[in-house]
CSV table of C-alpha atoms and ligand atoms in Angstrom, one decimal:
chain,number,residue,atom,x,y,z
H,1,UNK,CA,8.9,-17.9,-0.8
H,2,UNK,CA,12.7,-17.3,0.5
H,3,UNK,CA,14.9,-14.2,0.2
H,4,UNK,CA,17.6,-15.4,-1.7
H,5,UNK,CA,18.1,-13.2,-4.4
H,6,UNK,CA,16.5,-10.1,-5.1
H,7,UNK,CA,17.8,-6.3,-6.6
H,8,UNK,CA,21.0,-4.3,-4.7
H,9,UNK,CA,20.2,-3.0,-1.3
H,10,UNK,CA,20.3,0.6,-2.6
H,11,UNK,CA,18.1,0.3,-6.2
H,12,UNK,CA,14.2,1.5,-6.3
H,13,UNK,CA,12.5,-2.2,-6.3
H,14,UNK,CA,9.6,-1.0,-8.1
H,15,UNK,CA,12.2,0.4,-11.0
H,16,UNK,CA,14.5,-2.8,-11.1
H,17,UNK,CA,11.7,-5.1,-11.3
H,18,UNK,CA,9.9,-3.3,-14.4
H,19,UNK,CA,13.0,-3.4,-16.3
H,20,UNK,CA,13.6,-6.7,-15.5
H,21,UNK,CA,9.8,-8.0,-17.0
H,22,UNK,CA,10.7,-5.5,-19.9
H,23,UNK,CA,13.7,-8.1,-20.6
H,24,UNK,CA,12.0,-11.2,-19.6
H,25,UNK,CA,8.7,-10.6,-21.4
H,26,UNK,CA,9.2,-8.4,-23.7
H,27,UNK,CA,6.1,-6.1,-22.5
H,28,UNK,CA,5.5,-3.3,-20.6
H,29,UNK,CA,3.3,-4.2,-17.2
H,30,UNK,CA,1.2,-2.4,-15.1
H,31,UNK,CA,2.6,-2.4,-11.4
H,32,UNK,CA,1.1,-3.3,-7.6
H,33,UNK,CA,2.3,-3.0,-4.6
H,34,UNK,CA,0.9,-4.6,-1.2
H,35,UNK,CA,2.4,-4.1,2.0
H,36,UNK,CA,3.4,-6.5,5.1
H,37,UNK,CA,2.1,-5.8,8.7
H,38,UNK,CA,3.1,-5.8,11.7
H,39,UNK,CA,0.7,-6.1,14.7
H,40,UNK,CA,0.9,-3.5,17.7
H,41,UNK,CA,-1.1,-5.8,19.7
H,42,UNK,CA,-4.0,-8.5,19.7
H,43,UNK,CA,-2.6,-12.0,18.8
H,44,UNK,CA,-4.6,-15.0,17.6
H,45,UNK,CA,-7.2,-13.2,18.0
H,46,UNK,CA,-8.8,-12.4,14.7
H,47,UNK,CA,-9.9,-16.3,14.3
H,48,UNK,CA,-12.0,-15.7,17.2
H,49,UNK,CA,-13.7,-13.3,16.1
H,50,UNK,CA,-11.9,-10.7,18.5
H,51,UNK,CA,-10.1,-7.4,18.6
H,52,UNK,CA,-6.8,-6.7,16.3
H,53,UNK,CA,-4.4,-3.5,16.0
H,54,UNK,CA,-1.7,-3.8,13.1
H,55,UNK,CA,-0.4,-1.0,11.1
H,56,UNK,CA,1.1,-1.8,7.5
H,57,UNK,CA,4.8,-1.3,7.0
H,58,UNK,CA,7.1,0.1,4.6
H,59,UNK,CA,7.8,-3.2,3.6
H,60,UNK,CA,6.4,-4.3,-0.1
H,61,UNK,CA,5.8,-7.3,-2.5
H,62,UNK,CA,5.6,-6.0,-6.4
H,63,UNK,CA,3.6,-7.4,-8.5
H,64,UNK,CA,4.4,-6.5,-12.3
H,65,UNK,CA,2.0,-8.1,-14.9
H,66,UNK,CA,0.4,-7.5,-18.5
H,67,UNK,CA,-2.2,-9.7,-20.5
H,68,UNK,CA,-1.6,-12.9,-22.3
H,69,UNK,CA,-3.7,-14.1,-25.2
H,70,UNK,CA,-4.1,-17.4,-23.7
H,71,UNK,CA,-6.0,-18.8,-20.1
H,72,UNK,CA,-2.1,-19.6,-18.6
H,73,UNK,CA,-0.2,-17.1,-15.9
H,74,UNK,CA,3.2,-17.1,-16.4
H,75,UNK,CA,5.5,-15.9,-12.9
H,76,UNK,CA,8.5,-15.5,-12.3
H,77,UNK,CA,10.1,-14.6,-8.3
H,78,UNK,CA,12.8,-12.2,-8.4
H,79,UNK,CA,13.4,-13.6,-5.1
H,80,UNK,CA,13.9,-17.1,-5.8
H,81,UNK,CA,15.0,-16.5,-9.6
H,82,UNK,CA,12.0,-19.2,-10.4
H,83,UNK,CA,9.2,-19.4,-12.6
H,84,UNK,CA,6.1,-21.2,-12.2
H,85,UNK,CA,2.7,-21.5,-14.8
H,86,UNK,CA,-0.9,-21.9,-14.2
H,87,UNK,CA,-3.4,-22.9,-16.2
H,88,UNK,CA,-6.4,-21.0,-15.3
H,89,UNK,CA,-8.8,-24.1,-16.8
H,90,UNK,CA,-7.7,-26.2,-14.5
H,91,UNK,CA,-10.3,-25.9,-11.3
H,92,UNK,CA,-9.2,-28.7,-9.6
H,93,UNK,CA,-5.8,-27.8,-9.2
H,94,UNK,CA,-4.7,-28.4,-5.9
H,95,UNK,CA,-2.0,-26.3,-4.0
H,96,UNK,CA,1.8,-28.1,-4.7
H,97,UNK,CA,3.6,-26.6,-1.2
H,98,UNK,CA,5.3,-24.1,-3.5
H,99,UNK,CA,5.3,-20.1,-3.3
H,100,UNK,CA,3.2,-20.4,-6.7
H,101,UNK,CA,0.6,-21.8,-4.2
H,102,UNK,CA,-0.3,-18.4,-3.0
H,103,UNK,CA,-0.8,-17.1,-6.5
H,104,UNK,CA,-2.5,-20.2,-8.1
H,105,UNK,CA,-5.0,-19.5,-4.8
H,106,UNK,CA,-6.2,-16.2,-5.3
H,107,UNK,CA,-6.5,-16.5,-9.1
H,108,UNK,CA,-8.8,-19.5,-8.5
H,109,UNK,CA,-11.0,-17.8,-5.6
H,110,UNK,CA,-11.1,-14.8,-8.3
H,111,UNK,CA,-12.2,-17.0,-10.8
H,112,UNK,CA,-14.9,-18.9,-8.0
H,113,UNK,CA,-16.4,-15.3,-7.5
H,114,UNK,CA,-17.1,-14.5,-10.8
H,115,UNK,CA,-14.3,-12.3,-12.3
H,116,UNK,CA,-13.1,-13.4,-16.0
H,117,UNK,CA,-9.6,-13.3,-15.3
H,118,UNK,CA,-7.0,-12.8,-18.3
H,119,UNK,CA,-4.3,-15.2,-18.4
H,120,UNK,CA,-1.1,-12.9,-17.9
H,121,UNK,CA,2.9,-13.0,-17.6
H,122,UNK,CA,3.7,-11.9,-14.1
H,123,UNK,CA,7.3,-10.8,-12.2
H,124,UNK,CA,7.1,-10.7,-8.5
H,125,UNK,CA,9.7,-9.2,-5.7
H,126,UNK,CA,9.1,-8.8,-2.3
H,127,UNK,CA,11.6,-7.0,0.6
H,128,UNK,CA,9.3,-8.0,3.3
H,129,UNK,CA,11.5,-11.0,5.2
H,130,UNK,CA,9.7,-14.6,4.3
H,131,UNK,CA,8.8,-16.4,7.8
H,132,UNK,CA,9.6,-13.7,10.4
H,133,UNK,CA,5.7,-13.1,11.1
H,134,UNK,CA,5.5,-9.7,8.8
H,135,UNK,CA,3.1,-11.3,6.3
H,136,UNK,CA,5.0,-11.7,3.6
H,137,UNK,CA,2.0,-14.5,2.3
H,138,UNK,CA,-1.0,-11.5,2.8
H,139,UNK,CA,1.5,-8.8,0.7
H,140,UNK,CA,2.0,-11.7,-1.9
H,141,UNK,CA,-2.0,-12.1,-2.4
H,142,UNK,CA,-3.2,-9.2,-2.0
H,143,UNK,CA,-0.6,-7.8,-5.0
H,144,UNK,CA,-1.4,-10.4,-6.8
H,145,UNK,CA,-5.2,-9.9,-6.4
H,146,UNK,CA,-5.1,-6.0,-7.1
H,147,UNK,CA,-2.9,-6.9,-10.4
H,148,UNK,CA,-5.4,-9.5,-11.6
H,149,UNK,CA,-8.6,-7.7,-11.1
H,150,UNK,CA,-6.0,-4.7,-12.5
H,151,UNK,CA,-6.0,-6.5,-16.1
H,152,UNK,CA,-8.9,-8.3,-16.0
H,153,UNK,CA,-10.3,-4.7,-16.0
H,154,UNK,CA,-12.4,-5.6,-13.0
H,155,UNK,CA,-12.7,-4.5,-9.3
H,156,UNK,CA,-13.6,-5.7,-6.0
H,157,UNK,CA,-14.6,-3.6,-2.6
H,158,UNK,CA,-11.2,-4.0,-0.7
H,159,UNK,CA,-13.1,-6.1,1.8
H,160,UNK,CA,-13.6,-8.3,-0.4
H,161,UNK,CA,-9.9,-8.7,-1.8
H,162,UNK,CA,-9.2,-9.2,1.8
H,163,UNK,CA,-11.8,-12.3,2.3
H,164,UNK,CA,-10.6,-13.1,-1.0
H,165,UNK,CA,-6.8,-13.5,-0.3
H,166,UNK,CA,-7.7,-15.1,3.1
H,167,UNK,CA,-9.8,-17.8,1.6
H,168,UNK,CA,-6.9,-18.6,-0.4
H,169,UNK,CA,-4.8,-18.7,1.8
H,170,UNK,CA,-7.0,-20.9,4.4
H,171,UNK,CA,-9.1,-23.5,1.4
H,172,UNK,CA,-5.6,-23.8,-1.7
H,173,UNK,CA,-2.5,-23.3,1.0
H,174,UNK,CA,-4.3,-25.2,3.7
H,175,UNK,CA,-3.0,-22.4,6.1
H,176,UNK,CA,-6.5,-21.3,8.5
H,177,UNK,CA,-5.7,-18.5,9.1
H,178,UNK,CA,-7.5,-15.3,10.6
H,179,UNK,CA,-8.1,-11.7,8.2
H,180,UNK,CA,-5.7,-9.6,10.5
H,181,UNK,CA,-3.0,-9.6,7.5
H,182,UNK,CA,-5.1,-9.7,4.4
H,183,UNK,CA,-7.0,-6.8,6.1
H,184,UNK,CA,-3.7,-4.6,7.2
H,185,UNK,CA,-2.3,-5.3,3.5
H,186,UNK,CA,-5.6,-3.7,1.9
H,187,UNK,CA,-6.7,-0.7,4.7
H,188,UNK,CA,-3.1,0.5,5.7
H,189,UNK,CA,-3.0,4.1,6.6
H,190,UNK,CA,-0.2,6.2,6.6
H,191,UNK,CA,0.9,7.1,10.4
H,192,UNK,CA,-2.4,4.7,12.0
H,193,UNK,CA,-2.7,2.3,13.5
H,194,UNK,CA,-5.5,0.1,12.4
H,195,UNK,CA,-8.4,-1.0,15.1
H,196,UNK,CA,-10.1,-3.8,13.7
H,197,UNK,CA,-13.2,-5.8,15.0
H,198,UNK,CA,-12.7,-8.9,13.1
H,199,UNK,CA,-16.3,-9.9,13.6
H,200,UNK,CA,-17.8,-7.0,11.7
H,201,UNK,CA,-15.1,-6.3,9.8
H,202,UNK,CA,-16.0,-2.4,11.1
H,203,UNK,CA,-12.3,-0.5,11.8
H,204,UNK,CA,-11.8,2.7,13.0
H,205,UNK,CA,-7.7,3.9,12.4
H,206,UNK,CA,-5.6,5.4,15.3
H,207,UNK,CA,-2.8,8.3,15.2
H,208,UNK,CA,0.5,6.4,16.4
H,209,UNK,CA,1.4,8.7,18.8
H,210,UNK,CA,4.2,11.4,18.2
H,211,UNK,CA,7.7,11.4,19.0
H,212,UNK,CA,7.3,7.2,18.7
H,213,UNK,CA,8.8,4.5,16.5
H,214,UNK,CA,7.8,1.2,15.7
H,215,UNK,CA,10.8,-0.4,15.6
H,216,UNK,CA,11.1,-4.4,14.3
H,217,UNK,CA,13.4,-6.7,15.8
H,218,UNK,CA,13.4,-9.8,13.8
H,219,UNK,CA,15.4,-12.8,15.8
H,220,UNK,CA,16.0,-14.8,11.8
H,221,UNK,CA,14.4,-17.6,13.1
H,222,UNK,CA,11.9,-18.5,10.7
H,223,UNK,CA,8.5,-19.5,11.7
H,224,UNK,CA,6.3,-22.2,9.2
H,225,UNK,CA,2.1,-21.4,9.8
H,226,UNK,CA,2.0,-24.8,7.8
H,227,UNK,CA,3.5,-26.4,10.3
H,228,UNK,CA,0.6,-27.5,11.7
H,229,UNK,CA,1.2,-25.7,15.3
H,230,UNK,CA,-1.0,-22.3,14.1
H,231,UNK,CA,-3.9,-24.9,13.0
H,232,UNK,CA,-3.5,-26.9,16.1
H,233,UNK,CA,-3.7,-23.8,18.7
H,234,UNK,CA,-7.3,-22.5,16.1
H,235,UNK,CA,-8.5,-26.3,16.4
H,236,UNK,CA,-8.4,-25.5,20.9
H,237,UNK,CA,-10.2,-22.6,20.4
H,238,UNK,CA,-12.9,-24.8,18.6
H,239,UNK,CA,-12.5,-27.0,21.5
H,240,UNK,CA,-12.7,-24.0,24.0
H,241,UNK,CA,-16.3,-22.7,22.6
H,242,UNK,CA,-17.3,-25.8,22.5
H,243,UNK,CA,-16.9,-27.1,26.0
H,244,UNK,CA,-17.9,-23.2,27.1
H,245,UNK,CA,-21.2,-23.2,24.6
H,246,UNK,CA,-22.7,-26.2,27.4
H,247,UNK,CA,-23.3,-23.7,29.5
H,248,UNK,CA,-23.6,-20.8,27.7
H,249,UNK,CA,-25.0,-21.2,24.7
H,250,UNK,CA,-25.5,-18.1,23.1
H,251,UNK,CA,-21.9,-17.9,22.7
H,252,UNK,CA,-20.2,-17.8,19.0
H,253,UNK,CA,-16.3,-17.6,19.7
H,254,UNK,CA,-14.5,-16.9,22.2
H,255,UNK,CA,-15.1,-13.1,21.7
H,256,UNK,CA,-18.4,-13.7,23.3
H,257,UNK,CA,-16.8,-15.1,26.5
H,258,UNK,CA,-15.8,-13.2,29.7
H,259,UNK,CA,-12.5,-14.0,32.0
H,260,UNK,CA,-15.5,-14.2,34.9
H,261,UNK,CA,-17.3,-16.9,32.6
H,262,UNK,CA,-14.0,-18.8,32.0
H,263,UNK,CA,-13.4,-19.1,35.8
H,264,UNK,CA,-16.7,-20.1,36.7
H,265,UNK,CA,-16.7,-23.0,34.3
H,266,UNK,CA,-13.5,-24.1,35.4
H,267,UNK,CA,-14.4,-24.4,39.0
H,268,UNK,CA,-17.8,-24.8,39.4
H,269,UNK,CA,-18.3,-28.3,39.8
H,270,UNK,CA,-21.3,-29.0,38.5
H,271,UNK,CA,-19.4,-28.0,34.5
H,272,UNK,CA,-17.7,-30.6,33.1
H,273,UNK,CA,-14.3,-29.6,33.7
H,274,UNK,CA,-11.8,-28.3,31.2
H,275,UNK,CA,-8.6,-29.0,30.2
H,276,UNK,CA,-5.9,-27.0,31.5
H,277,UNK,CA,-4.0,-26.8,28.2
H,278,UNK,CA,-7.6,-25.4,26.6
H,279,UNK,CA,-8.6,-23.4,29.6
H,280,UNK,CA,-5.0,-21.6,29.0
H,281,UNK,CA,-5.6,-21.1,25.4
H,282,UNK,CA,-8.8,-19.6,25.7
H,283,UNK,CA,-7.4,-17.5,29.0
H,284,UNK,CA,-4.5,-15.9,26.4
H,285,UNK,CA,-7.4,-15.2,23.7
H,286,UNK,CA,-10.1,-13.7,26.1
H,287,UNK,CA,-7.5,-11.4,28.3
H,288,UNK,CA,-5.7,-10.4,24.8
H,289,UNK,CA,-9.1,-9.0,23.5
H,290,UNK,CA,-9.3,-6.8,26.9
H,291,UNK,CA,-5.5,-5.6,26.2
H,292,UNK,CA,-6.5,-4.6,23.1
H,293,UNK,CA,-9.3,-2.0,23.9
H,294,UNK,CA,-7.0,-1.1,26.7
H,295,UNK,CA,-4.2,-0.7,24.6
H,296,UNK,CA,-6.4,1.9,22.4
H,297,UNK,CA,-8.0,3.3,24.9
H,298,UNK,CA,-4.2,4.7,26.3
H,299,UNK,CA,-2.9,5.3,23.5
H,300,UNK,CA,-6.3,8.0,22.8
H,301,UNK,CA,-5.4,9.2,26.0
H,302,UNK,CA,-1.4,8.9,25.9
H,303,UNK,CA,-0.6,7.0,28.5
H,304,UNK,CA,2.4,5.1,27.2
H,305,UNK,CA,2.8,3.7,30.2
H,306,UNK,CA,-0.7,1.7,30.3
H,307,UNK,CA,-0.1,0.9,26.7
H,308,UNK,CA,3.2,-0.7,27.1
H,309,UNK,CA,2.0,-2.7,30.4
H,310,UNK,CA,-0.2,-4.5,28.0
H,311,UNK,CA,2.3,-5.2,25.5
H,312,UNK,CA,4.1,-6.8,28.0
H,313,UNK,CA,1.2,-8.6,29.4
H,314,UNK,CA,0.4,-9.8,25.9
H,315,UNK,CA,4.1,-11.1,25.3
H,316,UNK,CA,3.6,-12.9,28.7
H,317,UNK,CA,0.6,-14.6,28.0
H,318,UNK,CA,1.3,-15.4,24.4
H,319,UNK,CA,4.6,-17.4,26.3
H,320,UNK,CA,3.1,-18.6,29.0
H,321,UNK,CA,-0.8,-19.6,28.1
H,322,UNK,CA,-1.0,-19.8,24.4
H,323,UNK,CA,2.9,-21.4,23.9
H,324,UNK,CA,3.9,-19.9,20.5
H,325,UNK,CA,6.8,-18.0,21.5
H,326,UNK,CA,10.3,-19.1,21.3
H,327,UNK,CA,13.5,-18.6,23.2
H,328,UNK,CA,14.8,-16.1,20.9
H,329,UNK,CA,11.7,-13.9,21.0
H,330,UNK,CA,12.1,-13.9,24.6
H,331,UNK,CA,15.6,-12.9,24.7
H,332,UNK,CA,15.1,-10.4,22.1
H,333,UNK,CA,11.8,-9.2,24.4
H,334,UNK,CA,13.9,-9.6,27.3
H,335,UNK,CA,16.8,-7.9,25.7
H,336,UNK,CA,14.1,-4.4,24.4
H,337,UNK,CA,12.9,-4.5,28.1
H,338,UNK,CA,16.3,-3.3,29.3
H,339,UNK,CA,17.0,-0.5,26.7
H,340,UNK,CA,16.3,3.1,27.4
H,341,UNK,CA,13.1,4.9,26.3
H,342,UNK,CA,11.3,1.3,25.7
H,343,UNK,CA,7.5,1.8,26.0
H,344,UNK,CA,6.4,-1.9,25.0
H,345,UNK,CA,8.1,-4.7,23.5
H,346,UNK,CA,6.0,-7.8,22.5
H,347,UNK,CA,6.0,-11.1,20.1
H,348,UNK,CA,4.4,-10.1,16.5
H,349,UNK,CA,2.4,-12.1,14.6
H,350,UNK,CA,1.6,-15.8,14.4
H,351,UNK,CA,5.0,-17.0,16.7
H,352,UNK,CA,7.0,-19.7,17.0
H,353,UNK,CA,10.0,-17.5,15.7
H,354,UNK,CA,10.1,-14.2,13.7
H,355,UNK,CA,9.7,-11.0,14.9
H,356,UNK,CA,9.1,-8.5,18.1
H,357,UNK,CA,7.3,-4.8,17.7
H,358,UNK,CA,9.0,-2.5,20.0
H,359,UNK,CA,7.3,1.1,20.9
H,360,UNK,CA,10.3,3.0,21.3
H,361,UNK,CA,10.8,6.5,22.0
H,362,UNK,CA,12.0,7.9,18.6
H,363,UNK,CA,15.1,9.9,20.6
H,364,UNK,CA,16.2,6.2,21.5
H,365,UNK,CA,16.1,4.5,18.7
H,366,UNK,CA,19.7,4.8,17.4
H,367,UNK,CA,21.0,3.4,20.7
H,368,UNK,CA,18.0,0.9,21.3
H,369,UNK,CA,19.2,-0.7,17.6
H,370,UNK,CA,22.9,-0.6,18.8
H,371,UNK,CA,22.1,-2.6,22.1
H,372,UNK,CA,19.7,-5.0,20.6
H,373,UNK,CA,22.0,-6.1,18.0
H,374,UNK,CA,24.8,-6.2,20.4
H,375,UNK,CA,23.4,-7.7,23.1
H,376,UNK,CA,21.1,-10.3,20.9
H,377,UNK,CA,24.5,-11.2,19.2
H,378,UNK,CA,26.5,-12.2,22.3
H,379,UNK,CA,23.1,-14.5,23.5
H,380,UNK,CA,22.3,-16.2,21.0
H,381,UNK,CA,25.4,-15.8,18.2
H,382,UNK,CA,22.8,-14.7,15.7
H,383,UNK,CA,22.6,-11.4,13.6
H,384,UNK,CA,19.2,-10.0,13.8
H,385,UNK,CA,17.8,-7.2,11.3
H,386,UNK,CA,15.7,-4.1,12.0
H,387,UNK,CA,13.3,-2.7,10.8
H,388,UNK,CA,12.4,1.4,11.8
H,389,UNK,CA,9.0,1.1,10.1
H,390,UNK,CA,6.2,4.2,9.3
H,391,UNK,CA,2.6,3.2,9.7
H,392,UNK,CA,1.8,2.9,5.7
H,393,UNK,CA,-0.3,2.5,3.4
H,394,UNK,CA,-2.2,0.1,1.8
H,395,UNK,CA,-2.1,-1.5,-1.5
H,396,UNK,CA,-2.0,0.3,-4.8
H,397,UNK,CA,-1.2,0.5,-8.1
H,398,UNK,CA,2.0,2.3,-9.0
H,399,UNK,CA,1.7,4.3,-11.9
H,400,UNK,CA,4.9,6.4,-11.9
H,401,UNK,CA,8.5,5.0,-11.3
H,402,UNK,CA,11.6,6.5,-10.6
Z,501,GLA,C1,-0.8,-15.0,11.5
Z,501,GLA,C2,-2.1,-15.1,10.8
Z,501,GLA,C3,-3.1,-14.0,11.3
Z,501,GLA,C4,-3.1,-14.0,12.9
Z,501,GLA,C5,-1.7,-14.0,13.4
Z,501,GLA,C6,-1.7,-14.2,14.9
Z,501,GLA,O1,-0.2,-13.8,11.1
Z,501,GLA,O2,-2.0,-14.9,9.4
Z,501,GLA,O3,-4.4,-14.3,10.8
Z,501,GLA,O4,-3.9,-15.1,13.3
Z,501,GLA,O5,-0.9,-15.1,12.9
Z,501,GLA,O6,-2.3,-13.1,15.5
């Protein structure tokens, strides 16, 4: 889905958009918010099994809805000022490359767990930027999961929603990927950080440490996970364990592998040897799981300093090994590195365009926005837009407006 149109910058979203299905529908919906992430660190990890540590963001996708008689959903985008219908009978429907993909998807795992969904008239708007690695797909899902299960007068464990919305997302969009985003949509916390072991699925949530600000640089160059490049670097992985499971095979993913282990199989001569394009790939997916635990491990103790080596390590490896960074990211990286009271700055999210997450000392940020802009401008002729985003919470319903 694009941001093309959407409600002035300084109206309530949640207001504007129930006044709006008032006119179009001529009902009164219930409402749902689900947020966007952003990732402090661990990237491409959570598809192998590994270490994750987003926070949600005050950045939202609305879901307003009320009950039709019939099986059909009727939605409209505030976004894209576009309407699309589903037939809920239909399970073979197959996803048409359309933002109505997302919602046709999760209504049809619902209805493949069980739930007797209600057919339904549906407005959507979302603020969180489409493309810039945020998760603008998981906030769309998992909003229009909650609003769903909301009517249908059902409920799920979140955990569930959050397998849910990734199924969707991996079997009807034909996107694979990992749970990071579904999970960060459901389990935000305000102020935390979220530590998850996308194995277990166990989490544990972290203070973000005082007198910092996440701040979010996004470069406007828009990244597609459809592309085909985010399947390709899951499908080396797969390649990675496999070659790596010859010699130790009590290894699941690349979660289960050591740097040492890596090594050995690359130059002991009596294992097949790898490729180096895999043997880089796994390298940025094995040494990103370490920077992760580090990462938390400083930040429990507040060393800033540790925590923003690995963020800088992470941005590193994520250019150099796992190739999904792009020349803006690195000047905007680049850019953050120079600024006064920088603690981190990094790639976020799936790459090939989007955004950076910047630790920044929260006395800095009015200048570090000012020279970022500036200096991003005069580099690469673009505007960029930032984002000053709380830790936040999670989805819910909204029952009071205004
Ligand atoms: C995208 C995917 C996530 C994760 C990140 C990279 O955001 O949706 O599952 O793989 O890329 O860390």
């Amino acid at each position: 889905m694009q941001n093309l149109i959407g409600f002035g910058k300084d109206t309530d979203p949640a207001n504007e958009l129930l006044k709006s299905f008032e006119r179009r529908f001529a009902s009164s919906p219930r409402l749902f918010r689900a947020p966007g992430r952003v990732n402090l660190i661990g990237e491409h990890t959570d598809y192998n099994d590994g270490f994750v540590l987003p926070a949600a963001i005050d950045l939202y996708t609305w879901a307003a809805i009320a009950p039709r008689t019939d099986q059909r959903l009727r939605i409209y985008s505030e976004n894209v000022d576009e309407s699309a219908e589903i037939d809920l009978h239909d399970s073979a429907a197959k996803g048409k490359d359309h933002w109505s993909d997302y919602v046709h998807g999760v209504a049809l795992m619902l209805l493949h767990s069980g739930i007797s969904l209600r057919g339904a008239d549906i407005s959507i708007f979302s603020n969180v930027p489409v493309g810039a690695g945020l998760s603008s797909s998981a906030a769309l899902e998992v909003s229009i999961a909650s609003a769903l299960l909301g009517i249908a007068g059902s409920s799920l464990a979140l955990v569930e929603v959050a397998k849910l919305c990734q199924r969707a997302e991996n079997e009807f969009v034909g996107a694979r990927v990992g749970i990071m985003d579904q999970f960060a949509s459901c389990f935000g916390t305000s102020n935390h950080v979220i530590l998850l072991d996308c194995r277990s699925l166990e989490y544990k949530l972290l203070p973000l440490p005082s007198g910092v600000d996440m701040v979010i640089c996004n470069t406007m160059v828009k990244h597609d996970h459809s592309s085909g490049e985010y399947n390709e670097r899951r499908e080396q992985c797969e390649e990675g364990v496999r070659l790596l499971k010859q010699y130790f095979p009590s290894i699941r993913a690349l979660r289960d592998v050591t740097l040492a282990q890596l090594e050995s199989n690359r130059t002991d001569v009596r294992h097949s040897s790898m490729p180096d394009l895999i043997y880089r790939r796994c390298h940025h997916v094995i040494s990103e799981n370490e920077r992760v635990l580090r990462t938390v491990k400083a930040l429990q103790e507040n060393d800033l300093v540790t925590a923003g080596r690995c963020m800088a390590e992470s941005h590193l490896s994520l250019r150099n090994d796992y190739a999904v960074s792009s020349c803006e990211l690195d000047i905007m990286v680049d850019i953050a590195n120079r600024c006064e009271g920088i603690i981190g700055a990094r790639m976020t999210g799936g790459g090939f365009g989007g955004c950076t997450i910047n630790l920044v000392k929260s006395d800095s940020v009015e200048n570090f926005q000012q020279r970022v802009r500036e200096e991003y401008k005069v580099a690469t002729q673009l505007d960029c837009e930032i984002y000053v985003s709380r830790a936040g919470a999670g989805v819910t319903e909204i029952t009071s407006v205004g």
